[in-house]
Short mmCIF file of C-alpha atoms and ligand atoms in Angstrom, two decimals:
data_model
loop_
_atom_site.label_atom_id
_atom_site.label_comp_id
_atom_site.label_asym_id
_atom_site.label_seq_id
_atom_site.Cartn_x
_atom_site.Cartn_y
_atom_site.Cartn_z
CA MET A 1 46.03 -25.88 -1.14
CA MET A 2 43.65 -23.56 -2.87
CA SER A 3 40.96 -24.55 -5.28
CA LEU A 4 38.16 -22.56 -6.78
CA PRO A 5 35.02 -24.61 -7.25
CA THR A 6 32.60 -22.63 -9.30
CA SER A 7 28.89 -23.02 -8.99
CA HIS A 8 27.31 -23.35 -12.38
CA CYS A 9 23.60 -22.97 -12.03
CA SER A 10 21.04 -23.41 -14.71
CA TYR A 11 17.76 -21.61 -14.23
CA PRO A 12 15.72 -22.32 -17.31
CA SER A 13 13.06 -19.66 -17.43
CA LEU A 14 10.43 -18.35 -19.78
CA SER A 15 10.31 -14.59 -19.76
CA ILE A 16 12.14 -14.03 -16.51
CA CYS A 17 15.64 -12.98 -15.83
CA PRO A 18 17.28 -12.29 -12.49
CA THR A 19 17.86 -8.68 -11.58
CA GLU A 20 21.10 -6.76 -11.76
CA PRO A 21 23.88 -7.97 -9.45
CA THR A 22 23.32 -5.07 -7.05
CA SER A 23 19.93 -6.44 -6.08
CA LEU A 24 21.44 -9.86 -5.52
CA LEU A 25 23.37 -8.60 -2.51
CA ILE A 26 20.99 -10.36 -0.14
CA LEU A 27 21.47 -13.57 -2.02
CA PHE A 28 22.71 -16.41 0.08
CA PHE A 29 23.97 -19.78 -0.90
CA PRO A 30 22.60 -22.74 1.00
CA LEU A 31 25.22 -25.44 0.71
CA PRO A 32 23.92 -28.42 2.64
CA LYS A 33 27.05 -30.44 2.24
CA MET A 34 30.62 -29.31 2.67
CA LYS A 35 33.54 -31.67 2.47
CA CYS A 36 36.69 -31.20 4.53
CA GLY A 37 39.71 -31.28 2.22
CA ASN A 38 41.89 -32.64 5.00
CA CYS A 39 39.99 -35.71 6.23
CA GLY A 40 37.11 -36.00 3.77
CA GLU A 41 34.38 -35.54 6.39
CA ILE A 42 31.13 -34.32 4.84
CA SER A 43 29.01 -32.10 7.05
CA GLU A 44 25.35 -32.98 7.41
CA LYS A 45 24.29 -29.58 8.64
CA TRP A 46 22.91 -26.89 6.34
CA GLN A 47 25.35 -24.12 5.69
CA TYR A 48 24.37 -20.68 4.64
CA ILE A 49 26.92 -18.42 3.13
CA ARG A 50 25.91 -14.81 2.92
CA LEU A 51 27.66 -12.06 1.06
CA THR A 52 27.15 -9.79 4.03
CA ASP A 53 28.94 -12.14 6.40
CA ASN A 54 32.57 -11.44 7.07
CA VAL A 55 34.52 -13.50 9.55
CA ALA A 56 38.11 -12.72 10.43
CA LEU A 57 40.55 -15.58 10.04
CA LYS A 58 42.93 -16.52 12.81
CA GLY A 59 46.45 -15.16 12.62
CA GLY A 60 45.60 -12.18 10.45
CA ARG A 61 45.04 -14.25 7.33
CA GLY A 62 42.33 -11.97 6.07
CA SER A 63 38.65 -12.81 6.19
CA ALA A 64 36.07 -15.18 4.73
CA SER A 65 32.33 -15.46 4.29
CA MET A 66 32.26 -18.49 6.55
CA VAL A 67 34.74 -20.24 8.81
CA GLN A 68 34.08 -23.78 9.91
CA LYS A 69 36.00 -26.09 12.19
CA CYS A 70 35.89 -29.69 10.98
CA LYS A 71 34.20 -31.92 13.58
CA LEU A 72 36.46 -34.84 12.79
CA CYS A 73 39.96 -33.41 12.34
CA SER A 74 39.42 -29.97 13.93
CA ARG A 75 41.03 -28.14 11.07
CA GLU A 76 39.71 -24.64 10.49
CA ASN A 77 38.40 -24.33 6.95
CA SER A 78 36.87 -21.34 5.26
CA ILE A 79 34.96 -20.31 2.18
CA GLU A 80 34.66 -16.92 0.57
CA ILE A 81 32.05 -15.72 -1.92
CA LEU A 82 33.82 -13.77 -4.62
CA SER A 83 31.27 -11.00 -4.93
CA SER A 84 32.73 -9.64 -8.15
CA THR A 85 31.93 -12.97 -9.87
CA ILE A 86 28.17 -12.81 -9.25
CA LYS A 87 26.33 -12.56 -12.53
CA PRO A 88 22.65 -12.49 -13.39
CA TYR A 89 21.13 -15.38 -15.26
CA ASN A 90 19.44 -13.82 -18.26
CA ALA A 91 16.81 -14.88 -20.77
CA GLU A 92 19.46 -15.64 -23.39
CA ASP A 93 21.08 -18.09 -20.96
CA ASN A 94 17.92 -20.17 -20.93
CA GLU A 95 18.54 -23.93 -20.70
CA LYS A 96 22.31 -23.45 -20.58
CA PHE A 97 24.64 -23.68 -17.64
CA LYS A 98 26.11 -20.36 -16.69
CA THR A 99 28.54 -19.51 -13.92
CA ILE A 100 26.65 -17.18 -11.62
CA VAL A 101 28.98 -17.20 -8.65
CA GLU A 102 32.48 -18.35 -7.73
CA PHE A 103 33.78 -19.32 -4.34
CA GLU A 104 37.28 -19.34 -2.99
CA CYS A 105 37.56 -22.48 -0.91
CA ARG A 106 40.29 -22.88 1.66
CA GLY A 107 40.25 -26.42 2.93
CA LEU A 108 36.65 -27.22 2.20
CA GLU A 109 34.61 -27.89 -0.82
CA PRO A 110 30.88 -27.53 -1.43
CA VAL A 111 29.51 -30.86 -2.65
CA ASP A 112 25.83 -30.08 -2.87
CA PHE A 113 23.63 -27.06 -3.32
CA GLN A 114 19.97 -26.59 -2.48
CA PRO A 115 18.27 -23.59 -4.01
CA GLN A 116 15.89 -21.91 -1.58
CA ALA A 117 14.91 -18.33 -0.97
CA GLY A 118 17.15 -15.46 -1.92
CA PHE A 119 16.45 -15.20 -5.63
CA ALA A 120 15.02 -12.27 -7.51
CA ALA A 121 13.93 -11.84 -11.09
CA GLU A 122 12.85 -9.14 -13.46
CA GLY A 123 10.37 -9.36 -16.34
CA LEU A 124 12.22 -9.21 -19.62
CA GLU A 125 10.08 -6.54 -21.27
CA SER A 126 7.78 -5.39 -18.47
CA GLY A 127 10.56 -4.72 -15.94
CA THR A 128 8.32 -6.10 -13.21
CA VAL A 129 10.45 -7.06 -10.22
CA PHE A 130 9.83 -10.29 -8.36
CA SER A 131 11.94 -9.91 -5.26
CA ASP A 132 11.13 -12.92 -3.12
CA ILE A 133 11.62 -16.07 -5.13
CA ASN A 134 12.03 -19.40 -3.44
CA LEU A 135 13.33 -22.18 -5.64
CA GLN A 136 13.16 -24.98 -3.10
CA GLU A 137 10.59 -26.84 -5.19
CA LYS A 138 12.84 -26.32 -8.25
CA ASP A 139 9.95 -24.46 -9.92
CA TRP A 140 8.46 -21.03 -9.39
CA THR A 141 5.51 -19.39 -11.10
CA ASP A 142 3.82 -16.03 -10.82
CA TYR A 143 1.75 -13.64 -12.87
CA ASP A 144 3.17 -10.48 -14.40
CA GLU A 145 0.31 -7.94 -14.23
CA LYS A 146 2.08 -5.46 -16.49
CA ALA A 147 2.84 -7.97 -19.23
CA GLN A 148 -0.42 -9.86 -18.56
CA GLU A 149 1.24 -13.21 -18.76
CA SER A 150 2.35 -16.04 -16.56
CA VAL A 151 6.03 -16.16 -15.74
CA GLY A 152 8.09 -18.90 -14.24
CA ILE A 153 11.37 -20.59 -13.55
CA TYR A 154 11.38 -24.32 -14.08
CA GLU A 155 13.53 -27.33 -13.38
CA VAL A 156 16.40 -25.64 -11.61
CA THR A 157 19.55 -27.67 -11.83
CA HIS A 158 23.13 -26.89 -10.88
CA GLN A 159 26.66 -28.15 -11.11
CA PHE A 160 29.92 -27.26 -9.43
CA VAL A 161 32.96 -26.72 -11.57
CA LYS A 162 36.44 -26.81 -10.09
CA SER A 163 39.06 -24.58 -11.56
ZN1 LIG B 201 38.43 -32.64 8.59
#
């Protein structure tokens, strides 16, 4: 009853790479669509899963990042961000899919992902930190004063991989 869909996200970038995992602790994962593994109901509501969230499961079954009761079949499903799996997407990963986070899904499955706020990047050579990146438009551009060049992240795409 346990599957581990893995979010593979491609963030093609020019001279930008996300910061070290420690600064990604505020990262959250907007998953607009979650599918119930029991009845197949797909939620329409936006779901945010935050690393900092910790909800206790009923009956002492540990905890999860998010617990959700299915509207249709009432089953309690949960999803957990495996924080140790979070990896930065670096310049050398450019234009390739790379697993940047894994989720442990108990009874539900993320079926879509919408990048929004919560991303950070660091200039490859300048070390300039861009801490408030929103990828809702799939593209982001800024100017790195130190490197005196334009930087950007373009055409963000993603895929989920089940393992
Ligand atoms: Zn259900």
